[in-house]
Coordinates of C-alpha atoms and ligand atoms in Angstrom, one line a residue:
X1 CA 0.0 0.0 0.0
X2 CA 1.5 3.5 -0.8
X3 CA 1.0 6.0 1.9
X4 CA -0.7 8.5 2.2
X5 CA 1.6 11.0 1.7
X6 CA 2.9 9.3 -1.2
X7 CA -0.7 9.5 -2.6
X8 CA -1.7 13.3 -1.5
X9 CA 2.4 14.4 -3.2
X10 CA 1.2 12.0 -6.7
X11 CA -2.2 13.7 -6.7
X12 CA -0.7 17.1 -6.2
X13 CA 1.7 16.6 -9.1
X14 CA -1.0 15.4 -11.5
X15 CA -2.7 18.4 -10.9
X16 CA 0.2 20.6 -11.4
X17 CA 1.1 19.5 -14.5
X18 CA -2.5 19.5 -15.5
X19 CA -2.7 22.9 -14.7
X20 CA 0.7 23.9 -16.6
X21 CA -0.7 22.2 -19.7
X22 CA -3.7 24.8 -19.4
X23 CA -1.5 27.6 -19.5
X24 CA -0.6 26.6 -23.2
X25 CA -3.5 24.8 -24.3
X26 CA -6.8 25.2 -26.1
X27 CA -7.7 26.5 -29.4
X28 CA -8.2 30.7 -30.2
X29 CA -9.7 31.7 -33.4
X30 CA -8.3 35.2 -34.3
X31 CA -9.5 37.5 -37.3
X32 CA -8.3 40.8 -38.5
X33 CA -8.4 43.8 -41.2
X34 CA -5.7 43.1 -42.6
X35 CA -2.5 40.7 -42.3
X36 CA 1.2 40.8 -43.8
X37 CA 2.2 37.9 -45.5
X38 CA 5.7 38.0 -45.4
X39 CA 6.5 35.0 -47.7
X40 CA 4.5 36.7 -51.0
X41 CA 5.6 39.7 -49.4
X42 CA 2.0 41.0 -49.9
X43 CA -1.1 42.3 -47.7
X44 CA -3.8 39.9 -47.4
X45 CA -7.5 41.3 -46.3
X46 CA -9.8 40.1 -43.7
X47 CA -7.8 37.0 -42.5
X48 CA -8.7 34.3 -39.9
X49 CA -6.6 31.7 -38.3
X50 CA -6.9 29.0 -35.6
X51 CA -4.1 28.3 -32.9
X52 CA -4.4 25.2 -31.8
X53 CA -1.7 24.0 -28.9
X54 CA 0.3 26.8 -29.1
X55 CA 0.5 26.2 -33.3
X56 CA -1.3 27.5 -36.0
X57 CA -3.6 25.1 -37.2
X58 CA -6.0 26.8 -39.8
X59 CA -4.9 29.9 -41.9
X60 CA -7.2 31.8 -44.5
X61 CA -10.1 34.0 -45.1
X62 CA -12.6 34.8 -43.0
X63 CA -15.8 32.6 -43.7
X64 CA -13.4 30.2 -45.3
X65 CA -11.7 29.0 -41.9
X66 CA -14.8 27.7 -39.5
X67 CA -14.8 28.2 -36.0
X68 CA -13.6 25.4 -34.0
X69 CA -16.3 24.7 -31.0
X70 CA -15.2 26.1 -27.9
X71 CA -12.5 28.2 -29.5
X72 CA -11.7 31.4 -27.4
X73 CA -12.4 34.5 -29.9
X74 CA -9.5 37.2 -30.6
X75 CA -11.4 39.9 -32.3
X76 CA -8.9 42.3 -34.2
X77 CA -11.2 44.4 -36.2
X78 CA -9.4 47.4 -37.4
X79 CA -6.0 46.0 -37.0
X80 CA -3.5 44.3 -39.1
X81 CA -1.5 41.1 -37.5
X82 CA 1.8 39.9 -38.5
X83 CA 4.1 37.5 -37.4
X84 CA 6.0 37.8 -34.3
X85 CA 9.0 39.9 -34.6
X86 CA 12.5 38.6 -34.3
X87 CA 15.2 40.9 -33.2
X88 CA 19.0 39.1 -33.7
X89 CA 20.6 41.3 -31.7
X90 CA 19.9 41.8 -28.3
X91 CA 21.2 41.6 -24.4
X92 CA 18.6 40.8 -22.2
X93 CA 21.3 40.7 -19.2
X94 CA 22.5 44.0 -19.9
X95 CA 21.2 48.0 -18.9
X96 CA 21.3 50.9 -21.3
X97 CA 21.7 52.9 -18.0
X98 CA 25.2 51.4 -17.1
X99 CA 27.9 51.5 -19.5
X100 CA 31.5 51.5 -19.0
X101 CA 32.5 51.5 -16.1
X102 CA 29.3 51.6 -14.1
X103 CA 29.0 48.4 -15.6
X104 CA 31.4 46.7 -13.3
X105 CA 29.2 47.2 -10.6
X106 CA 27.1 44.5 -12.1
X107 CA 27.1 40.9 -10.7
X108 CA 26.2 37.8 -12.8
X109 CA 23.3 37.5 -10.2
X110 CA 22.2 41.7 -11.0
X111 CA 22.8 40.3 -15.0
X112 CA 20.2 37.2 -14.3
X113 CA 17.6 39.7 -12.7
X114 CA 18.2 42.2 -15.7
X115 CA 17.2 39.9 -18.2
X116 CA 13.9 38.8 -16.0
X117 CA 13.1 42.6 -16.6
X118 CA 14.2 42.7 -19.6
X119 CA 12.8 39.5 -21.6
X120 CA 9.0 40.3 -20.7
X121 CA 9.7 44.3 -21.5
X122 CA 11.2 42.5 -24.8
X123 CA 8.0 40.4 -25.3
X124 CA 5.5 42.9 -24.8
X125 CA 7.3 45.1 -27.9
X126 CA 6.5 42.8 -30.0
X127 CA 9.5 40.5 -30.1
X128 CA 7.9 37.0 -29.3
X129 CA 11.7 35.5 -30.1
X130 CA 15.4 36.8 -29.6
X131 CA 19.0 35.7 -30.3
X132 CA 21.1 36.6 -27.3
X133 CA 24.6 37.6 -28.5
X134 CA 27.1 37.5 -25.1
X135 CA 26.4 37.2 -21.9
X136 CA 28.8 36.0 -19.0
X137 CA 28.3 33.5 -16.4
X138 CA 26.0 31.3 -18.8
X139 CA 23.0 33.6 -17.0
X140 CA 21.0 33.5 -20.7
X141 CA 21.0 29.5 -20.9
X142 CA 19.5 30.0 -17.6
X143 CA 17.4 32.7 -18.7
X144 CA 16.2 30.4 -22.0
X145 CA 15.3 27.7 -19.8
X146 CA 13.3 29.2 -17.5
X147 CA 11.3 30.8 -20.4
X148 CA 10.8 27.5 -22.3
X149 CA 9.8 26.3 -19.2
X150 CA 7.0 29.3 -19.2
X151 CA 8.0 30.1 -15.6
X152 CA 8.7 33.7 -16.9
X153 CA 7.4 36.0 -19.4
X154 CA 9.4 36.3 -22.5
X155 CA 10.4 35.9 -25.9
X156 CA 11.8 32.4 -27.8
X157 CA 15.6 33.0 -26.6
X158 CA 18.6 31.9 -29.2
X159 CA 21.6 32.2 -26.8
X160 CA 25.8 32.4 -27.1
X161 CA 27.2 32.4 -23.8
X162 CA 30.1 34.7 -23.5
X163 CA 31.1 35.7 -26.6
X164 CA 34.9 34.3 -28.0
X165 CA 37.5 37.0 -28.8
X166 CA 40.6 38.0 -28.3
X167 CA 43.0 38.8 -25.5
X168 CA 42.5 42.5 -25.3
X169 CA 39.8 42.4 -27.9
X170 CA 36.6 43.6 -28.1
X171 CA 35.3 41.5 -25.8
X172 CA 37.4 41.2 -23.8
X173 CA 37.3 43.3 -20.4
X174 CA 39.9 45.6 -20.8
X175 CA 38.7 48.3 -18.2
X176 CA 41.1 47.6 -15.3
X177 CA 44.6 47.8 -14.5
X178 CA 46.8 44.4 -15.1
X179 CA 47.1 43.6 -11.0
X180 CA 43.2 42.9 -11.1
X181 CA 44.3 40.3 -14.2
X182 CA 40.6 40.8 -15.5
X183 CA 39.5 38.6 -18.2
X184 CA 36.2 37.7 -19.8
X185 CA 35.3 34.4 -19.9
X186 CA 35.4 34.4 -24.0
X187 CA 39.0 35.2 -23.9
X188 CA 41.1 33.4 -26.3
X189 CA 43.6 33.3 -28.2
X190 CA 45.0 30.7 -31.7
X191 CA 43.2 28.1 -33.3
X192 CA 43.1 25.9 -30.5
X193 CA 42.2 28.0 -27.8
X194 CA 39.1 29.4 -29.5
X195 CA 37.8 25.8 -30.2
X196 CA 38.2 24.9 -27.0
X197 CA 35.9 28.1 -25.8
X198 CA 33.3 26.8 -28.3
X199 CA 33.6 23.2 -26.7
X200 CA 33.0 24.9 -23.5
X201 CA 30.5 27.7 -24.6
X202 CA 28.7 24.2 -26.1
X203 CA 29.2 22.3 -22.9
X204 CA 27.5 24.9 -20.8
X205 CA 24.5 25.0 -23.0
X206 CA 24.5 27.9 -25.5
X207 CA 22.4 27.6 -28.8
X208 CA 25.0 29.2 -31.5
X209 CA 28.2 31.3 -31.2
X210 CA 29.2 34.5 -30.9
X211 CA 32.7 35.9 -32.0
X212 CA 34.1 39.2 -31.9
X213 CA 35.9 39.6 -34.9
X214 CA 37.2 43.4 -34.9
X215 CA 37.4 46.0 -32.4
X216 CA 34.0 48.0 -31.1
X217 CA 32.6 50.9 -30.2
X218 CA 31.9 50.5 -26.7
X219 CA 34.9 48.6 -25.7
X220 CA 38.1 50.5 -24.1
X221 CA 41.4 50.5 -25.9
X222 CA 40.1 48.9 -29.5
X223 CA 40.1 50.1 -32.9
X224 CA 36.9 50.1 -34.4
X225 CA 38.5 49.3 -38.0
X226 CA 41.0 46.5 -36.6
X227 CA 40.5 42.9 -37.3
X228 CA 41.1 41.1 -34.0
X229 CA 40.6 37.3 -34.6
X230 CA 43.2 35.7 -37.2
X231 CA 41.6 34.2 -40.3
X232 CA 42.9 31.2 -38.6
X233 CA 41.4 31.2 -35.6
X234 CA 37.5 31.9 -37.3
X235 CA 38.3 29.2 -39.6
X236 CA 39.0 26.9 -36.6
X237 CA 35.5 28.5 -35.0
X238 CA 33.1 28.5 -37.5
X239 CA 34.6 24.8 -38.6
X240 CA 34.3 23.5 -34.7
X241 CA 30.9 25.0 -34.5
X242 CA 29.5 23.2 -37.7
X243 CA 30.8 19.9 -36.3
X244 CA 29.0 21.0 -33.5
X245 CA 26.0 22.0 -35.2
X246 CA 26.2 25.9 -34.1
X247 CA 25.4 28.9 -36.3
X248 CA 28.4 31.5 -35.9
X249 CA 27.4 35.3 -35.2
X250 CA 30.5 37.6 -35.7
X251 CA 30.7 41.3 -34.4
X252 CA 32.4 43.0 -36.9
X253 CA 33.2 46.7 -37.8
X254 CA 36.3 46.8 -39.8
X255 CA 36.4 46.0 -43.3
X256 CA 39.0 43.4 -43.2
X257 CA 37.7 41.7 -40.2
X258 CA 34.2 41.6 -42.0
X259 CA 35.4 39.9 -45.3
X260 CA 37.6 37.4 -42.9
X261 CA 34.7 36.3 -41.1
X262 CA 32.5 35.7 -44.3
X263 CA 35.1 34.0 -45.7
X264 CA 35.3 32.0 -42.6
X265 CA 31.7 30.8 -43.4
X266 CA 29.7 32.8 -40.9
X267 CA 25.9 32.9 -40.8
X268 CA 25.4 36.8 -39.6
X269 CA 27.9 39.8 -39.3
X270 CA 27.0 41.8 -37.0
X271 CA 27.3 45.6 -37.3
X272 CA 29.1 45.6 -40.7
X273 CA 29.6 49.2 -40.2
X274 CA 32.7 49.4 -43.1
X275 CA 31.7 46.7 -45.1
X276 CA 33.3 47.1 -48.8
X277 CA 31.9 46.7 -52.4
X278 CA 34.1 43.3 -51.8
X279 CA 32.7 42.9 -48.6
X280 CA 29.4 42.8 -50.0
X281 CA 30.0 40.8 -53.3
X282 CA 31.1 38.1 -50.3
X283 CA 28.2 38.2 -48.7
X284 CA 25.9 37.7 -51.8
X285 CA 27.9 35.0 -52.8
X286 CA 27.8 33.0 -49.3
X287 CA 24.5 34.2 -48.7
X288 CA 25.6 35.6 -45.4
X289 CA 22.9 37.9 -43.3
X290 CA 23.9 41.0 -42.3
X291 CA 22.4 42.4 -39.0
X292 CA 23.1 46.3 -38.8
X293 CA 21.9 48.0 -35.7
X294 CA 21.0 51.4 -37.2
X295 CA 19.0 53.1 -34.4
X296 CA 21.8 52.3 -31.2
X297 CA 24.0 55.5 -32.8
X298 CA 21.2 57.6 -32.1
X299 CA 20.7 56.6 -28.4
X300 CA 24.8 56.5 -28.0
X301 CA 25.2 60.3 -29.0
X302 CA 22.6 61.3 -27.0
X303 CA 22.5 59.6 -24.0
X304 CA 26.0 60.4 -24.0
X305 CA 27.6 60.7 -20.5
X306 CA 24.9 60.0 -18.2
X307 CA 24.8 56.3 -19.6
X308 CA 28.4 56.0 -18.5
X309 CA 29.6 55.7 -22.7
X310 CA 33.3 56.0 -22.3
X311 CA 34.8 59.4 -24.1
X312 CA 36.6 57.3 -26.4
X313 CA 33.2 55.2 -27.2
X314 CA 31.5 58.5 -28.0
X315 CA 34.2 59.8 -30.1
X316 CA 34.2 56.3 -32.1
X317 CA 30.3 56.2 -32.2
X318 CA 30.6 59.4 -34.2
X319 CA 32.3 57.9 -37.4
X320 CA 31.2 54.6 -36.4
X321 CA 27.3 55.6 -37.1
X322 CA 27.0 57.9 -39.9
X323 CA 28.9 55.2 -42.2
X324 CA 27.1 52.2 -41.1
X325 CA 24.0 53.8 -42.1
X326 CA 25.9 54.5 -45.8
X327 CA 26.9 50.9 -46.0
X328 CA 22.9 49.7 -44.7
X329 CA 22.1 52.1 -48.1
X330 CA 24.5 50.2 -50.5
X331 CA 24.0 46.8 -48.8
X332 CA 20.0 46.7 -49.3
X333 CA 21.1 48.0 -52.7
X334 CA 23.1 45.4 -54.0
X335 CA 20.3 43.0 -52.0
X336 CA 22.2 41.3 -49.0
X337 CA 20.3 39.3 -47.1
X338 CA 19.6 41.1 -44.1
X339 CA 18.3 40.4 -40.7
X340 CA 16.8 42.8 -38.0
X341 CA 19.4 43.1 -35.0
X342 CA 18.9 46.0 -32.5
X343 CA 21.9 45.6 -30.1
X344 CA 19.0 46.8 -27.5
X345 CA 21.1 46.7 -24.1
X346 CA 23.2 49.1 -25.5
X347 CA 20.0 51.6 -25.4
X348 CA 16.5 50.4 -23.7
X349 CA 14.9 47.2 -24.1
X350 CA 11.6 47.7 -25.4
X351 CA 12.5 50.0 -27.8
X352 CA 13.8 47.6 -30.6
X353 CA 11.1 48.6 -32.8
X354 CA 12.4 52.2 -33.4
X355 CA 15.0 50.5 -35.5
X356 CA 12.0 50.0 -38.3
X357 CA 11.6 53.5 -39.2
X358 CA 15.4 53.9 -39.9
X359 CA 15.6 51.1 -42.2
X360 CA 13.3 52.6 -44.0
X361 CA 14.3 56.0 -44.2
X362 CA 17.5 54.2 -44.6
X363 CA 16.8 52.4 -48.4
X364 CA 14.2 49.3 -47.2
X365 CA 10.7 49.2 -48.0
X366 CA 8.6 48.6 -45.0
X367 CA 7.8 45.0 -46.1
X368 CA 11.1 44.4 -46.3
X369 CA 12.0 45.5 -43.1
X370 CA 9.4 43.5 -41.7
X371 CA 10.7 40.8 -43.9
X372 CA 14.2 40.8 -42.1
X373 CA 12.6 40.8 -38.4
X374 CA 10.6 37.9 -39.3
X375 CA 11.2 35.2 -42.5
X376 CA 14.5 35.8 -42.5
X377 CA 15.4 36.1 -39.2
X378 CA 13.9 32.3 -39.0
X379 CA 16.2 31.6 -41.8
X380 CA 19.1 32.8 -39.7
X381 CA 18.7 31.2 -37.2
X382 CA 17.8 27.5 -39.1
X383 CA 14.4 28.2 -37.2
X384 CA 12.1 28.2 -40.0
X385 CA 10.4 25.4 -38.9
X386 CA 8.9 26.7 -36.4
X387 CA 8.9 30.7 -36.4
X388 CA 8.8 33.8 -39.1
X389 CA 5.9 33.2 -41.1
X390 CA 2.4 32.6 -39.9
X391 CA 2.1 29.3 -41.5
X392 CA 0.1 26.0 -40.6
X393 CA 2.2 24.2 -38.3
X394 CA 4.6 27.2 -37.2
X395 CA 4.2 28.8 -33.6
X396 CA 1.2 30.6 -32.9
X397 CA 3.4 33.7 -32.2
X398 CA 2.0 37.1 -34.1
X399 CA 1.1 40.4 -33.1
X400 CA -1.0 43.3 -34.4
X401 CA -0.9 47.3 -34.4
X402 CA -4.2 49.6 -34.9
X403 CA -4.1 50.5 -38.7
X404 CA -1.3 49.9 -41.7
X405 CA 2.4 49.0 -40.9
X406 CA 3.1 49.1 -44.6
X407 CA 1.9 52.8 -44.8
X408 CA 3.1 54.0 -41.7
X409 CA 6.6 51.8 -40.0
X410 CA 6.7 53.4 -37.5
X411 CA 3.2 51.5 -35.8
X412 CA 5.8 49.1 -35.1
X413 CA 7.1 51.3 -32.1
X414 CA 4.0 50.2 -30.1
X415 CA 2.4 47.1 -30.9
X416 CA -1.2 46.6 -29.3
X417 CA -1.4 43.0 -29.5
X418 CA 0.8 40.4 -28.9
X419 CA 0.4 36.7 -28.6
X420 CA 3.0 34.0 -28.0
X421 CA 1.9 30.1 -28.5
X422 CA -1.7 30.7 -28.5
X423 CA -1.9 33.0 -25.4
X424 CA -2.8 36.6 -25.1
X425 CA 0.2 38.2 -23.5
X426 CA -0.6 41.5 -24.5
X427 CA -4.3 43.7 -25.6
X428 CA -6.6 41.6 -25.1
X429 CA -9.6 43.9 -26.6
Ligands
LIG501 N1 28.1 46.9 -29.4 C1 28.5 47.7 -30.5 C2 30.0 48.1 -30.3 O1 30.4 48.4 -29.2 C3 27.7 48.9 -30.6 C4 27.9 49.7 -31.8 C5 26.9 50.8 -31.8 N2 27.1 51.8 -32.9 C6 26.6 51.7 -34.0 N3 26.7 52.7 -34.8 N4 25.9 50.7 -34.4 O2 30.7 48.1 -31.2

């Protein structure tokens, strides 16, 4: 005979987990004015879909797509829904309001807590997934766990661990003097010594990797232009992380640095701020995504001291941003495959969307902007799967604004609706 404890603890767990299961399940039938299709890249009128178990299950007009019985109603009448954005670029574990030096105040405990905060301020923007591109002490594998575990609000997470880069490099912590002997945990240096950081970065339970491949901005004693990482050493990366199944995301600035990681084979560049005619002829050919953060130079030059931006970084940031938005120009020219990365961390989370507006004022069309923070974001990240497109089968992640997103961008700066899996997360009507 099990006792009675044994039986109440059983009983209790069965309930649990029935009650978890709610969370995600049942079926909502949502209709709208309008929705984007991103894969025809056209705006479809008066659609309906069903989301059944947290995937879409039904997908066309209205009248032509019946209403499951029981089916909760999500009544979007003068809105248009799209699918859940995708931002490439983010740190969830990181404030815009601590930079420099300030930031060494900053536990990896304080780090955990900020990307809580920051995931659900994250979600309710818009972004129902995210790539996370550095973070130290593994605190955004624990962050991704806890959110596919739905015991916090947040987006889908994509995350790197500590980024790998050079001794002294961009990511590298190079704020203190040498009797502190400060490192970041990324820090490596030849062939060997980077693929053993991917091994580890692997081990501890990062999704893809994140290199830094030239100097930065925001780093102290780095040249913006310099190519930090040997051709060798991404070789060795990018060829460990394919055995490894890993997509590779390299920071890079510098025009050298950029062409040496595409050679390299990585799937994004990050930044691409000097990118050459060469550069981008590379990229076409490889089919490598570019993911320029346009809107952080606006935030970087104006928040200017108070954020804690090093003198140096704001001296960088002012070349740094004007070009990058010339190369954005000729890259969407030439047609690069682009994805939407904010770098949001650098300035607030929840603001990702203002990055829309400048890729279009910028040389992008509106759908195409939308394009790269949704189907080809999923493409970047070998998600397609399951995110990108609202597509029988995919997630039943989309959100909607009041009116049109292809007339006016800049609706992407405050989504009304959002819903992740099925569930209402944000505007219920
Ligand atoms: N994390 C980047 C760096 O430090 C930020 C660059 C921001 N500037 C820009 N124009 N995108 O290099």
């Amino acid at each position: 005979m099990p006792s009675f404890a044994l039986v109440k603890k059983t009983l209790a767990a069965i309930f649990l987990s029935a009650t978890a299961l709610c969370a995600q399940a049942g079926t909502i039938y949502v209709q709208a004015d309008r929705m984007v299709d991103v894969v025809s890249g056209t705006m479809v009128e008066k659609p309906a879909l069903v989301i059944t178990d947290g995937r879409v299950t039904a997908l066309g007009a209205q009248g032509a797509v019946p209403v499951p019985e029981g089916a909760e109603r999500l009544d979007l009448t003068g809105m248009t829904i799209l699918p859940g954005l995708i931002d490439m670029h983010v740190h969830l574990t990181g404030r815009h309001d601590m930079h420099g030096y300030e930031g060494l105040a900053e536990s990896t405990g304080d780090e955990t807590i900020n990307g809580v905060i920051h995931a659900e301020k994250t979600l309710m923007a818009g972004f129902t997934a995210a790539r996370n591109l550095g973070a130290a002490g593994f605190s955004d594998v624990a962050l991704r766990r806890a959110l596919a575990a739905n015991r916090l609000k947040g987006p889908r997470l994509y995350v790197s661990g500590p980024s790998i880069g050079a001794t002294g490099g961009h990511c590298d912590n190079n704020l203190l003097p040498p009797e502190y002997d400060a490192h970041s945990q990324g820090a490596a240096d030849g062939p060997w010594g980077v693929v053993r950081k991917v091994r580890e970065v692997k081990k501890y339970g990062a999704d893809l990797i994140k290199i830094c491949a030239t100097g930065g901005v925001l780093s102290k004693g780095t040249q913006v232009g310099a190519q930090q990482l040997a051709q060798e050493e991404m070789d060795a990366i990018v060829a460990e992380a394919k055995r490894l199944g890993l997509k590779v995301a390299a920071h890079a600035h510098g025009t050298a640095g950029i062409k040496a990681a595409i050679r390299a084979g990585v799937d994004t560049v990050e930044h691409a701020s000097f990118i050459d005619d060469e550069g981008i002829r590379l990229a076409k050919e490889r089919g490598t995504y570019l993911s320029m953060d346009i809107y952080n130079t606006e935030y970087i030059l104006s928040a200017g001291e108070a954020a804690g931006f090093l003198p140096e970084s704001l001296a960088k940031e002012r070349v740094v941003g004007k070009t990058q938005r010339e190369s954005f120009t000729r890259a969407v020219k030439a047609g690069v495959k682009m994805v939407f990365g904010s770098d949001a961390g650098v300035y607030p989370h929840g603001d990702n969307g203002k990055q829309f507006a400048r890729m279009v004022q910028f040389g992008m069309t509106p759908m195409q902007a939308i394009q790269a923070a949704t189907v080809n974001a999923a493409d970047a990240l070998g998600a397609s799967a399951d995110l990108g497109t609202l597509t029988v089968g995919r997630y039943g992640d989309l959100i909607a604004v009041k009116g049109n997103p292809l007339a006016d961008i800049s609706l992407l700066e405050k989504v009304d609706v959002v819903v992740k899996g099925g569930e209402v997360v944000k505007g219920r009507p």
